Amino acid sequence: MELLGMTTIFLLVCISCLLLFATWRSISQNQKQPPGPIALPIIGNLLHLDPWNLPESLKKLSGKYGPVFTVHLGPKKAVVLYGYDVVKEALIDQADDFSGRGILPLFRKLFQGSGIVTSNGETWKQLRRFALTTLRDFGMGKKSIEERIQEEAHFLVERIRNTHEQPFNPGAFLIHAVSNIICSVVFGDRFDYGDKKFLTLIELLEENNRLQNSVQPQLYNFFPTLMDYLPGPHQKLIKNIAKVDQFTFDIVAEHQKTLDPTCPRDFIDAFLNKMEQEKGNSHSEFTLETLNRTTLDLFLAGTGTTSTTLRHGLLILLKYPEIVEKIQKEIDCVVGRNRSPCMADRSQMPYTDAVVHEIQRYIDFLPLNVPHSVIKDTKFRDYFIPKDTLIFPMLSSVLHDSKEFPNPEKFDPGHFLNANGTFKKSDYFMPFSAGKRICAGKGLARMEIFIFLTSILQNFTLKPVMDHKDIDITPLVSSLANIPRPYEVSFVPR
Ligand code: HEM
Ligand SMILES: *[C@@H]1O[C@H](CO)[C@@H](O)[C@H](O)[C@H]1NC(C)=O
Ligand SMILES: *[C@@H]1O[C@H](CO)[C@@H](O)[C@H](O)[C@H]1NC(C)=O
């Protein structure tokens, strides 16, 4: 009894101290920092945040604390920007201040070192500029990127034709096609769909997509040191990425052996040439290490994103045959049946363009964006945000804004159409984010989505295995990335 009493008192004292400490910390640091729920030491705001559904938790908090608020992921402080106005003010009007990359512990673990996605400062500036120009120039070499995509679309369509209307999950076909585009641009060649090494690589990526959405990787971002010791899917994830690393390193090594500086075949060759140019410069950002990481970054950033968007897009189209019919009418009218769709067709296909935009808006693939940070002490609105604070400019709050997109939870191509049927542009269309960190593969991704989808619908009509009205197009797990529910479809030749 006595002992129990002592323990209770001891615990109460402890809890009071913790609460006091937490309050003291938030007051003492508060030179008007953004408001937010009181954080406990160590666990931060874990009690206010559902690791299974961060976007929803943050939406609730924004209802209470407004468009700029503070949350603690474990001990780490982050500022959330919720709604178009603040996201735009930060990423566009104060672009420089907010151009830092905030690195969550899981990211640090997976992408050690510096490619484009996770680097900052001069390294980031130079690697990003180089990647953008090199990707743009890839008329360098024999084929333009657009031609590569058309060629891949052709392989994809033939592969689908060989399924003879049997229903199947199209995920693997899409990921093969999409990653082949990156392979072609970065590694110099596509892989045959039956290639053993390629299949192993893709399997790793697919497994990672599944693993990423389990709860442990989210918890890793709260408690990295602890999670390092615990078994679970996050450990498998870390191992898998190391294998993908090895795959890209091998390709880099192969390129070093076979490089002909006068005739760069691909991104890696261009990078090797750049390294040679900068050989005298001991501060050069172009090194074997940054080459390895940049190659891996492009591969990882370019594959899962685009293929998941296509997979989710096809599910949505499967639910709405009347939308497919309208797209097919446009295809028949503008492209016909005898040549591949190309980007020049898009301006004459406002309905299709609207559907593609609406797919990206609706699926809201990266609801939290990829975290940013402020690169210096920053004044934002009336608040003070200290250098290096983690920032979440939430894309879902922009893509689901109900003033711009009435009924934002509904899939409606009308969100991107004028009353007279022309395409309606929107500043709120930010699936690739905005400002200085805007997706470096945006142009490539949009080309792929447009050409792959129109090539498929030029050749096939989609047939579901269940009633249209039973198809659930809402995302399966709403955490760092939104993914579609598993489904099967049969492709009926037109
Ligand atoms: C539908 C497909 C895609 C979506 C939705 C998407 C979305 C995004 C988003 C939201 C970011 C973070 C932007 C920010 O920090 O503000 C990003 C960054 C990035 N993406 Fe994409 N992306 C897609 C496809 C691609 C492709 C195909 C590539 C490959 C070339 C790529 C390469 C990158 C890179 C390198 C970054 C880092 C940029 C930086 O930190 O400066 N992405 N992407
Ligand atoms: C980069 O890849 C090359 C080629 O495989 C390898 O030899 C080298 O050790 C890697 N370097 C770093 C720093 O990761
Ligand atoms: C269609 O409507 C939009 C805005 O409502 C307008 O800007 C555009 O000029 C119109 N186009 C035609 C062809 O009528």
Coordinates of C-alpha atoms and ligand atoms in Angstrom, one line a residue:
M1 CA 0.0 0.0 0.0
E2 CA 2.7 2.4 1.2
L3 CA 4.8 1.4 -1.8
L4 CA 2.0 1.9 -4.2
G5 CA 1.4 5.4 -2.8
M6 CA 5.0 6.3 -3.2
T7 CA 5.0 5.1 -6.8
T8 CA 1.9 7.1 -7.6
I9 CA 3.4 10.3 -6.1
F10 CA 6.6 9.7 -7.9
L11 CA 4.8 9.3 -11.2
L12 CA 2.7 12.4 -10.6
V13 CA 5.7 14.4 -9.9
C14 CA 7.4 13.1 -13.0
I15 CA 4.4 13.9 -15.2
S16 CA 4.1 17.4 -13.8
C17 CA 7.7 18.1 -14.4
L18 CA 7.4 16.9 -18.0
L19 CA 4.4 19.1 -18.6
L20 CA 6.1 22.1 -17.0
F21 CA 9.2 21.5 -19.0
A22 CA 7.1 21.2 -22.2
T23 CA 5.2 24.4 -21.5
W24 CA 8.4 26.2 -20.5
R25 CA 10.1 25.2 -23.7
S26 CA 7.3 26.3 -25.9
I27 CA 7.0 29.7 -24.1
S28 CA 10.7 30.4 -23.9
Q29 CA 11.3 29.7 -27.6
N30 CA 8.2 31.5 -28.5
Q31 CA 9.3 34.7 -30.1
K32 CA 6.0 34.5 -31.8
Q33 CA 6.5 31.1 -33.4
P34 CA 3.5 29.5 -35.1
P35 CA 1.0 28.1 -32.6
G36 CA 0.3 24.5 -32.1
P37 CA -0.6 21.8 -29.6
I38 CA 1.6 21.5 -26.6
A39 CA 4.3 18.9 -27.2
L40 CA 5.6 16.4 -24.6
P41 CA 9.3 15.7 -24.4
I42 CA 10.5 12.8 -26.5
I43 CA 7.1 11.8 -28.0
G44 CA 6.3 15.4 -29.1
N45 CA 2.8 15.5 -30.5
L46 CA 2.4 11.8 -31.2
L47 CA -0.9 11.9 -29.3
H48 CA -2.2 14.5 -31.7
L49 CA -0.9 12.8 -34.8
D50 CA -2.1 9.5 -36.3
P51 CA 0.9 7.9 -38.0
W52 CA -1.5 6.0 -40.2
N53 CA -3.1 9.2 -41.5
L54 CA -0.9 12.2 -41.0
P55 CA -2.7 14.3 -43.6
E56 CA -6.1 13.9 -41.8
S57 CA -4.5 14.7 -38.4
L58 CA -2.9 17.8 -39.8
K59 CA -6.1 18.9 -41.4
K60 CA -7.8 18.8 -38.0
L61 CA -5.0 20.7 -36.4
S62 CA -5.2 23.4 -39.1
G63 CA -8.9 23.8 -38.2
K64 CA -7.9 24.6 -34.7
Y65 CA -4.6 26.5 -35.1
G66 CA -5.0 28.1 -38.6
P67 CA -2.9 27.9 -41.8
V68 CA 0.5 28.1 -40.1
F69 CA 1.1 25.9 -37.1
T70 CA 3.8 23.9 -35.3
V71 CA 3.9 20.2 -34.6
H72 CA 6.5 18.0 -33.0
L73 CA 7.4 14.7 -34.7
G74 CA 8.9 13.1 -31.7
P75 CA 11.5 15.6 -30.5
K76 CA 11.7 17.3 -33.9
K77 CA 9.8 20.5 -34.6
A78 CA 8.0 21.1 -37.9
V79 CA 5.9 23.9 -39.2
V80 CA 2.9 23.0 -41.4
L81 CA 1.7 25.3 -44.1
Y82 CA -2.0 24.6 -44.8
G83 CA -3.9 26.1 -47.7
Y84 CA -3.0 27.7 -51.1
D85 CA -2.2 31.2 -49.7
V86 CA 0.5 30.2 -47.3
V87 CA 1.9 27.5 -49.5
K88 CA 2.2 30.0 -52.3
E89 CA 3.6 32.8 -50.1
A90 CA 6.3 30.4 -48.8
L91 CA 7.3 28.5 -51.9
I92 CA 6.9 31.3 -54.5
D93 CA 7.0 34.7 -52.8
Q94 CA 9.7 33.7 -50.3
A95 CA 11.1 31.0 -52.5
D96 CA 14.8 31.3 -51.4
D97 CA 14.0 31.2 -47.7
F98 CA 12.0 28.0 -48.1
S99 CA 14.2 26.3 -50.6
G100 CA 15.9 24.0 -48.2
R101 CA 15.2 20.3 -48.0
G102 CA 14.1 19.0 -44.7
I103 CA 15.3 15.5 -44.1
L104 CA 13.2 13.1 -42.1
P105 CA 15.1 10.4 -40.3
L106 CA 13.9 7.7 -42.6
F107 CA 15.1 9.7 -45.6
R108 CA 18.4 10.3 -44.1
K109 CA 18.8 6.6 -43.5
L110 CA 17.6 5.6 -47.0
F111 CA 19.3 8.3 -49.1
Q112 CA 22.6 8.8 -47.2
G113 CA 24.8 11.2 -49.0
S114 CA 23.9 13.8 -51.5
G115 CA 21.9 13.5 -54.7
I116 CA 19.4 16.1 -55.8
V117 CA 16.5 15.1 -53.6
T118 CA 18.2 15.2 -50.2
S119 CA 21.0 17.7 -50.7
N120 CA 21.1 21.4 -49.8
G121 CA 23.2 24.5 -50.6
E122 CA 25.7 24.6 -53.4
T123 CA 25.7 20.8 -54.0
W124 CA 21.9 20.9 -54.6
K125 CA 22.0 24.0 -56.8
Q126 CA 24.7 22.6 -59.1
L127 CA 23.3 19.0 -59.3
R128 CA 19.8 20.3 -59.9
R129 CA 20.8 22.7 -62.6
F130 CA 22.9 20.0 -64.3
A131 CA 20.1 17.5 -64.2
L132 CA 17.5 19.9 -65.5
T133 CA 19.6 20.9 -68.5
T134 CA 20.7 17.4 -69.2
L135 CA 17.2 16.0 -69.0
R136 CA 16.0 18.8 -71.3
D137 CA 18.8 18.3 -73.8
F138 CA 18.0 14.7 -74.2
G139 CA 17.5 15.2 -77.8
M140 CA 21.3 14.7 -77.3
G141 CA 21.9 11.1 -78.4
K142 CA 19.8 9.7 -81.1
K143 CA 16.2 9.9 -79.7
S144 CA 14.2 12.6 -78.0
I145 CA 12.6 11.8 -74.7
E146 CA 9.2 12.0 -76.3
E147 CA 10.2 9.4 -78.9
R148 CA 11.5 7.1 -76.2
I149 CA 8.2 7.4 -74.4
Q150 CA 6.2 6.7 -77.6
E151 CA 8.4 3.6 -78.3
E152 CA 7.8 2.3 -74.8
A153 CA 4.1 3.0 -75.1
H154 CA 4.2 0.8 -78.2
F155 CA 5.8 -2.1 -76.3
L156 CA 3.3 -1.6 -73.4
V157 CA 0.3 -1.7 -75.8
E158 CA 1.6 -4.9 -77.4
R159 CA 2.2 -6.5 -74.1
I160 CA -1.3 -5.7 -73.0
R161 CA -2.7 -7.0 -76.3
N162 CA -1.1 -10.4 -75.4
T163 CA -3.2 -10.7 -72.2
H164 CA -6.2 -11.4 -74.5
E165 CA -8.8 -9.6 -72.4
Q166 CA -7.9 -11.7 -69.3
P167 CA -8.4 -9.5 -66.2
F168 CA -5.2 -8.7 -64.3
N169 CA -3.6 -6.1 -62.0
P170 CA -1.8 -3.7 -64.4
G171 CA 0.7 -2.5 -61.7
A172 CA 3.7 -4.5 -62.9
F173 CA 3.2 -3.6 -66.6
L174 CA 3.1 0.1 -65.7
I175 CA 6.1 0.1 -63.4
H176 CA 8.1 -1.8 -66.1
A177 CA 7.2 0.8 -68.7
V178 CA 7.8 3.8 -66.6
S179 CA 11.1 2.7 -65.1
N180 CA 12.3 1.9 -68.6
I181 CA 11.9 5.6 -69.5
I182 CA 14.3 6.5 -66.7
C183 CA 16.6 3.6 -67.6
S184 CA 16.6 4.8 -71.2
V185 CA 17.4 8.4 -70.3
V186 CA 19.8 7.8 -67.4
F187 CA 21.4 4.4 -68.2
G188 CA 21.2 4.7 -72.0
D189 CA 18.9 1.8 -72.7
R190 CA 15.6 0.2 -71.9
F191 CA 15.4 -3.3 -70.6
D192 CA 13.5 -6.2 -72.1
Y193 CA 10.4 -6.9 -70.0
G194 CA 11.8 -10.4 -69.4
D195 CA 15.3 -9.3 -68.3
K196 CA 16.1 -11.1 -65.0
K197 CA 18.2 -8.3 -63.5
F198 CA 15.5 -5.7 -64.4
L199 CA 12.7 -7.9 -62.9
T200 CA 14.6 -8.3 -59.6
L201 CA 15.1 -4.5 -59.4
I202 CA 11.4 -3.9 -60.1
E203 CA 10.4 -6.4 -57.5
L204 CA 12.5 -4.6 -55.0
L205 CA 10.8 -1.3 -55.9
E206 CA 7.3 -2.8 -55.7
E207 CA 8.1 -4.3 -52.3
N208 CA 9.4 -1.0 -51.1
N209 CA 6.1 0.7 -52.2
R210 CA 4.2 -1.7 -50.0
L211 CA 6.7 -1.5 -47.1
Q212 CA 6.7 2.3 -47.1
N213 CA 3.1 2.4 -46.2
S214 CA 3.3 0.3 -43.1
V215 CA 3.3 2.0 -39.8
Q216 CA 6.9 1.4 -38.8
P217 CA 8.5 3.6 -41.4
Q218 CA 6.3 6.4 -40.2
L219 CA 7.3 5.7 -36.6
Y220 CA 10.9 5.7 -37.8
N221 CA 10.5 9.4 -38.5
F222 CA 9.4 10.0 -34.9
F223 CA 12.0 7.7 -33.1
P224 CA 14.9 6.8 -35.4
T225 CA 17.3 5.6 -32.7
L226 CA 14.8 3.3 -31.1
M227 CA 13.5 2.0 -34.5
D228 CA 17.0 1.2 -35.6
Y229 CA 17.0 -1.5 -32.9
L230 CA 13.5 -2.9 -33.6
P231 CA 12.8 -5.5 -36.3
G232 CA 10.1 -4.8 -38.9
P233 CA 9.3 -3.7 -42.4
H234 CA 11.5 -0.6 -42.1
Q235 CA 14.6 -2.8 -41.8
K236 CA 13.6 -4.7 -45.0
L237 CA 13.1 -1.3 -46.7
I238 CA 16.6 -0.2 -45.7
K239 CA 18.1 -3.5 -47.0
N240 CA 16.2 -3.2 -50.3
I241 CA 17.4 0.3 -51.0
A242 CA 21.0 -0.9 -50.4
K243 CA 20.4 -3.5 -53.2
V244 CA 19.0 -0.9 -55.5
D245 CA 22.1 1.2 -54.7
Q246 CA 24.3 -1.7 -55.8
F247 CA 22.3 -2.1 -59.1
T248 CA 22.9 1.6 -60.0
F249 CA 26.5 1.5 -58.9
D250 CA 27.2 -1.4 -61.2
I251 CA 25.7 0.5 -64.1
V252 CA 27.9 3.5 -63.2
A253 CA 31.0 1.3 -63.2
E254 CA 30.1 -0.2 -66.5
H255 CA 29.7 3.3 -68.0
Q256 CA 33.1 4.4 -66.7
K257 CA 34.7 1.4 -68.6
T258 CA 32.9 2.1 -71.9
L259 CA 32.7 5.9 -71.9
D260 CA 33.4 7.6 -75.2
P261 CA 33.7 11.3 -74.2
T262 CA 32.9 12.5 -77.7
C263 CA 29.6 10.7 -77.8
P264 CA 27.7 10.7 -74.5
R265 CA 25.0 8.0 -74.6
D266 CA 23.0 9.1 -71.6
F267 CA 22.8 11.1 -68.3
I268 CA 25.6 9.1 -66.7
D269 CA 28.0 9.8 -69.6
A270 CA 27.1 13.4 -69.5
F271 CA 27.9 13.4 -65.8
L272 CA 31.2 11.6 -66.3
N273 CA 32.1 14.2 -68.9
K274 CA 31.3 17.0 -66.5
M275 CA 33.5 15.3 -63.9
E276 CA 36.3 15.3 -66.3
Q277 CA 35.8 19.0 -67.1
E278 CA 35.9 19.9 -63.5
K279 CA 38.9 17.7 -62.7
G280 CA 41.1 20.6 -61.6
N281 CA 38.5 22.0 -59.2
S282 CA 38.9 20.3 -55.8
H283 CA 35.6 21.7 -54.7
S284 CA 33.7 20.3 -57.6
E285 CA 30.2 19.0 -56.8
F286 CA 30.6 16.5 -59.6
T287 CA 32.1 13.4 -58.0
L288 CA 31.6 9.7 -58.2
E289 CA 29.6 9.9 -55.0
T290 CA 27.2 12.5 -56.2
L291 CA 26.9 10.7 -59.5
N292 CA 25.9 7.5 -57.7
R293 CA 23.4 9.3 -55.6
T294 CA 21.9 11.4 -58.4
T295 CA 21.5 8.4 -60.6
L296 CA 19.7 6.6 -57.8
D297 CA 17.6 9.7 -57.0
L298 CA 16.3 10.0 -60.5
F299 CA 15.5 6.3 -60.7
L300 CA 13.7 6.3 -57.3
A301 CA 11.9 9.6 -57.7
G302 CA 10.9 8.9 -61.3
T303 CA 9.5 5.4 -61.0
G304 CA 7.1 4.9 -58.1
T305 CA 5.5 8.3 -58.5
T306 CA 4.7 8.1 -62.2
S307 CA 3.7 4.5 -62.3
T308 CA 1.4 4.8 -59.2
T309 CA -0.3 7.8 -60.8
L310 CA -0.9 5.8 -63.9
R311 CA -2.2 2.8 -61.9
H312 CA -4.6 5.0 -59.9
G313 CA -5.6 6.8 -63.1
L314 CA -6.6 3.6 -64.9
L315 CA -8.7 2.6 -61.8
I316 CA -10.5 5.9 -62.0
L317 CA -11.1 5.5 -65.7
L318 CA -12.3 2.0 -65.1
K319 CA -15.1 3.4 -62.9
Y320 CA -16.2 6.0 -65.4
P321 CA -16.7 4.5 -68.9
E322 CA -18.5 7.7 -70.0
I323 CA -15.2 9.6 -69.4
V324 CA -13.3 7.0 -71.4
E325 CA -15.7 7.4 -74.3
K326 CA -15.2 11.1 -74.4
I327 CA -11.4 10.7 -74.3
Q328 CA -11.6 8.1 -77.1
K329 CA -13.7 10.5 -79.2
E330 CA -11.0 13.1 -78.8
I331 CA -8.2 10.6 -79.6
D332 CA -10.0 9.4 -82.8
C333 CA -10.6 13.0 -83.9
V334 CA -7.2 14.4 -83.2
V335 CA -4.7 11.4 -83.4
G336 CA -6.7 8.8 -85.3
R337 CA -5.8 5.1 -85.0
N338 CA -2.6 4.9 -87.1
R339 CA 0.0 6.9 -85.3
S340 CA 1.2 7.4 -81.7
P341 CA -0.2 10.2 -79.6
C342 CA 2.3 13.0 -79.1
M343 CA 2.6 16.1 -76.9
A344 CA 1.6 18.4 -79.7
D345 CA -1.8 16.7 -79.7
R346 CA -2.5 17.8 -76.2
S347 CA -3.5 21.4 -76.9
Q348 CA -6.2 20.1 -79.2
M349 CA -7.5 17.6 -76.6
P350 CA -8.9 19.8 -73.8
Y351 CA -11.1 17.2 -72.3
T352 CA -8.3 14.6 -72.1
D353 CA -6.0 17.2 -70.7
A354 CA -8.6 18.1 -68.0
V355 CA -9.0 14.4 -67.1
V356 CA -5.2 14.0 -66.7
H357 CA -5.0 17.0 -64.5
E358 CA -8.0 15.9 -62.5
I359 CA -6.4 12.5 -62.0
Q360 CA -3.3 14.1 -60.5
R361 CA -5.4 16.5 -58.4
Y362 CA -7.8 13.8 -57.1
I363 CA -5.2 11.2 -56.2
D364 CA -3.1 13.8 -54.3
F365 CA -0.1 11.5 -54.5
L366 CA 2.2 13.2 -52.0
P367 CA -0.3 14.9 -49.6
L368 CA 2.4 16.3 -47.3
N369 CA 4.7 17.2 -50.1
V370 CA 8.4 16.3 -49.7
P371 CA 9.5 18.2 -46.5
H372 CA 11.3 21.5 -46.9
S373 CA 13.3 23.5 -44.5
V374 CA 14.1 27.2 -44.1
I375 CA 17.7 27.9 -45.1
K376 CA 18.0 30.9 -42.6
D377 CA 16.1 32.5 -39.8
T378 CA 12.9 33.5 -41.5
K379 CA 10.1 35.9 -40.9
F380 CA 6.9 34.5 -42.3
R381 CA 3.7 36.5 -42.0
D382 CA 3.9 37.5 -38.3
Y383 CA 5.9 34.6 -37.2
F384 CA 9.6 33.8 -36.6
I385 CA 10.8 30.5 -38.0
P386 CA 14.4 29.6 -37.0
K387 CA 16.9 28.4 -39.6
D388 CA 16.7 24.6 -40.5
T389 CA 13.1 24.2 -39.1
L390 CA 11.4 21.4 -41.0
I391 CA 8.5 22.7 -43.2
F392 CA 5.5 20.8 -44.6
P393 CA 4.0 22.9 -47.4
M394 CA 0.9 20.6 -47.7
L395 CA -0.1 19.8 -51.2
S396 CA -3.3 18.2 -50.3
S397 CA -4.5 21.4 -48.8
V398 CA -4.0 23.1 -52.1
L399 CA -5.3 20.3 -54.4
H400 CA -8.5 19.9 -52.2
D401 CA -9.3 23.6 -51.8
S402 CA -13.1 23.8 -52.0
K403 CA -13.1 27.4 -53.3
E404 CA -11.0 26.5 -56.4
F405 CA -12.4 23.0 -56.8
P406 CA -16.1 22.8 -55.7
N407 CA -16.7 19.3 -54.2
P408 CA -13.0 18.5 -54.0
E409 CA -13.5 14.9 -52.8
K410 CA -15.3 14.1 -56.0
F411 CA -13.6 13.1 -59.3
D412 CA -14.8 15.7 -61.8
P413 CA -12.9 16.7 -65.0
G414 CA -15.1 19.8 -64.9
H415 CA -12.6 21.2 -62.3
F416 CA -10.3 21.9 -65.3
L417 CA -12.8 22.9 -68.0
N418 CA -14.4 26.2 -68.9
A419 CA -18.1 26.3 -69.6
N420 CA -17.3 26.3 -73.4
G421 CA -15.3 23.2 -73.1
T422 CA -11.8 24.7 -73.3
F423 CA -9.1 23.7 -70.8
K424 CA -9.1 25.7 -67.6
K425 CA -5.7 26.4 -66.1
S426 CA -5.5 26.5 -62.3
D427 CA -2.7 27.9 -60.1
Y428 CA -3.9 25.4 -57.5
F429 CA -2.7 22.5 -59.7
M430 CA 0.4 21.6 -57.6
P431 CA 0.9 17.9 -57.5
F432 CA 4.6 18.6 -58.3
S433 CA 4.8 21.3 -55.7
A434 CA 6.0 24.8 -56.7
G435 CA 9.0 27.1 -56.4
K436 CA 12.7 26.3 -56.4
R437 CA 12.3 22.7 -55.3
I438 CA 9.5 21.9 -57.8
C439 CA 9.8 18.3 -59.1
A440 CA 12.8 18.1 -61.4
G441 CA 11.0 15.5 -63.5
K442 CA 7.7 17.3 -63.9
G443 CA 8.0 17.7 -67.7
L444 CA 9.0 14.1 -68.1
A445 CA 6.3 12.8 -65.8
R446 CA 3.6 14.8 -67.6
M447 CA 4.7 13.5 -71.0
E448 CA 4.7 9.9 -69.7
I449 CA 1.2 10.2 -68.2
F450 CA -0.3 11.8 -71.3
I451 CA 1.3 9.5 -73.8
F452 CA 0.9 6.2 -71.9
L453 CA -2.8 6.9 -71.0
T454 CA -3.8 8.1 -74.5
S455 CA -1.9 5.2 -76.2
I456 CA -3.7 2.7 -74.0
L457 CA -7.1 4.2 -74.7
Q458 CA -6.4 4.6 -78.4
N459 CA -6.1 0.8 -78.5
F460 CA -8.3 -0.6 -75.7
T461 CA -11.5 -0.1 -73.8
L462 CA -11.3 -0.9 -70.1
K463 CA -13.6 -3.6 -68.6
P464 CA -13.9 -4.0 -64.8
V465 CA -14.5 -7.4 -63.1
M466 CA -17.2 -5.9 -60.9
D467 CA -20.0 -3.4 -61.1
H468 CA -18.8 0.2 -61.9
K469 CA -20.6 1.6 -58.9
D470 CA -18.7 -0.8 -56.5
I471 CA -15.3 0.4 -57.7
D472 CA -13.7 2.3 -54.8
I473 CA -11.3 4.9 -56.2
T474 CA -10.3 6.5 -52.8
P475 CA -6.7 6.0 -51.8
L476 CA -5.9 2.9 -49.7
V477 CA -3.5 4.3 -47.2
S478 CA -3.3 8.0 -46.6
S479 CA 0.2 8.6 -45.2
L480 CA 3.3 9.9 -46.8
A481 CA 2.0 8.7 -50.2
N482 CA -1.5 7.9 -51.4
I483 CA -1.9 4.6 -53.3
P484 CA -4.8 3.1 -55.1
R485 CA -6.6 -0.1 -53.8
P486 CA -5.5 -3.3 -55.6
Y487 CA -7.8 -4.0 -58.7
E488 CA -8.0 -6.0 -61.8
V489 CA -9.0 -4.8 -65.3
S490 CA -9.3 -6.4 -68.7
F491 CA -8.3 -4.5 -71.8
V492 CA -10.7 -5.0 -74.7
P493 CA -9.2 -4.2 -78.1
R494 CA -11.1 -1.5 -79.9
Ligands
HEM1 C1 3.6 11.8 -61.3 C2 4.8 11.8 -61.1 C3 5.6 12.7 -60.1 C4 5.1 13.4 -59.0 C5 3.7 13.5 -58.5 C6 6.2 14.0 -58.4 C7 6.2 14.9 -57.3 C8 7.3 15.5 -56.7 C9 7.2 16.3 -55.6 C10 5.9 16.8 -54.9 C11 8.5 16.7 -55.3 C12 8.9 17.6 -54.1 C13 9.0 19.0 -54.5 C14 9.3 19.9 -53.4 O1 10.2 19.6 -52.6 O2 8.7 21.0 -53.3 C15 9.4 16.1 -56.2 C16 10.7 16.2 -56.3 C17 11.6 15.6 -57.2 N1 11.2 14.8 -58.3 FE1 9.3 14.3 -58.7 N2 7.4 13.7 -59.1 C18 7.0 12.9 -60.1 C19 7.8 12.3 -61.1 C20 9.2 12.5 -61.2 C21 10.0 12.0 -62.2 C22 9.6 11.2 -63.4 C23 11.3 12.3 -61.9 C24 12.6 11.9 -62.6 C25 13.2 12.5 -63.5 C26 11.3 13.1 -60.7 C27 12.4 13.6 -60.0 C28 12.3 14.4 -58.9 C29 13.5 15.0 -58.3 C30 14.9 14.8 -58.7 C31 13.0 15.7 -57.2 C32 13.8 16.5 -56.2 C33 13.9 18.0 -56.6 C34 14.7 18.8 -55.6 O3 14.8 18.5 -54.4 O4 15.2 19.9 -56.1 N3 10.0 13.2 -60.3 N4 8.6 15.3 -57.1
LIG2 C1 30.0 4.9 -56.8 O1 29.9 3.9 -57.8 C2 31.2 3.4 -58.2 C3 30.9 2.5 -59.4 O2 30.2 1.3 -59.0 C4 31.9 2.7 -57.1 O3 33.1 2.2 -57.6 C5 32.1 3.7 -56.0 O4 32.6 3.1 -54.9 C6 30.8 4.4 -55.6 N1 31.3 5.5 -54.8 C7 30.6 6.0 -53.8 C8 31.3 7.1 -53.0 O5 29.5 5.6 -53.4
LIG3 C1 -14.0 30.0 -73.4 O1 -14.1 30.5 -72.1 C2 -13.0 31.1 -71.5 C3 -13.3 31.5 -70.1 O2 -14.6 31.3 -69.7 C4 -12.4 32.2 -72.4 O3 -11.3 32.7 -71.8 C5 -12.2 31.7 -73.8 O4 -11.8 32.7 -74.6 C6 -13.4 31.0 -74.3 N1 -13.0 30.3 -75.6 C7 -13.8 30.3 -76.7 C8 -13.2 29.6 -77.8 O5 -14.9 30.7 -76.6

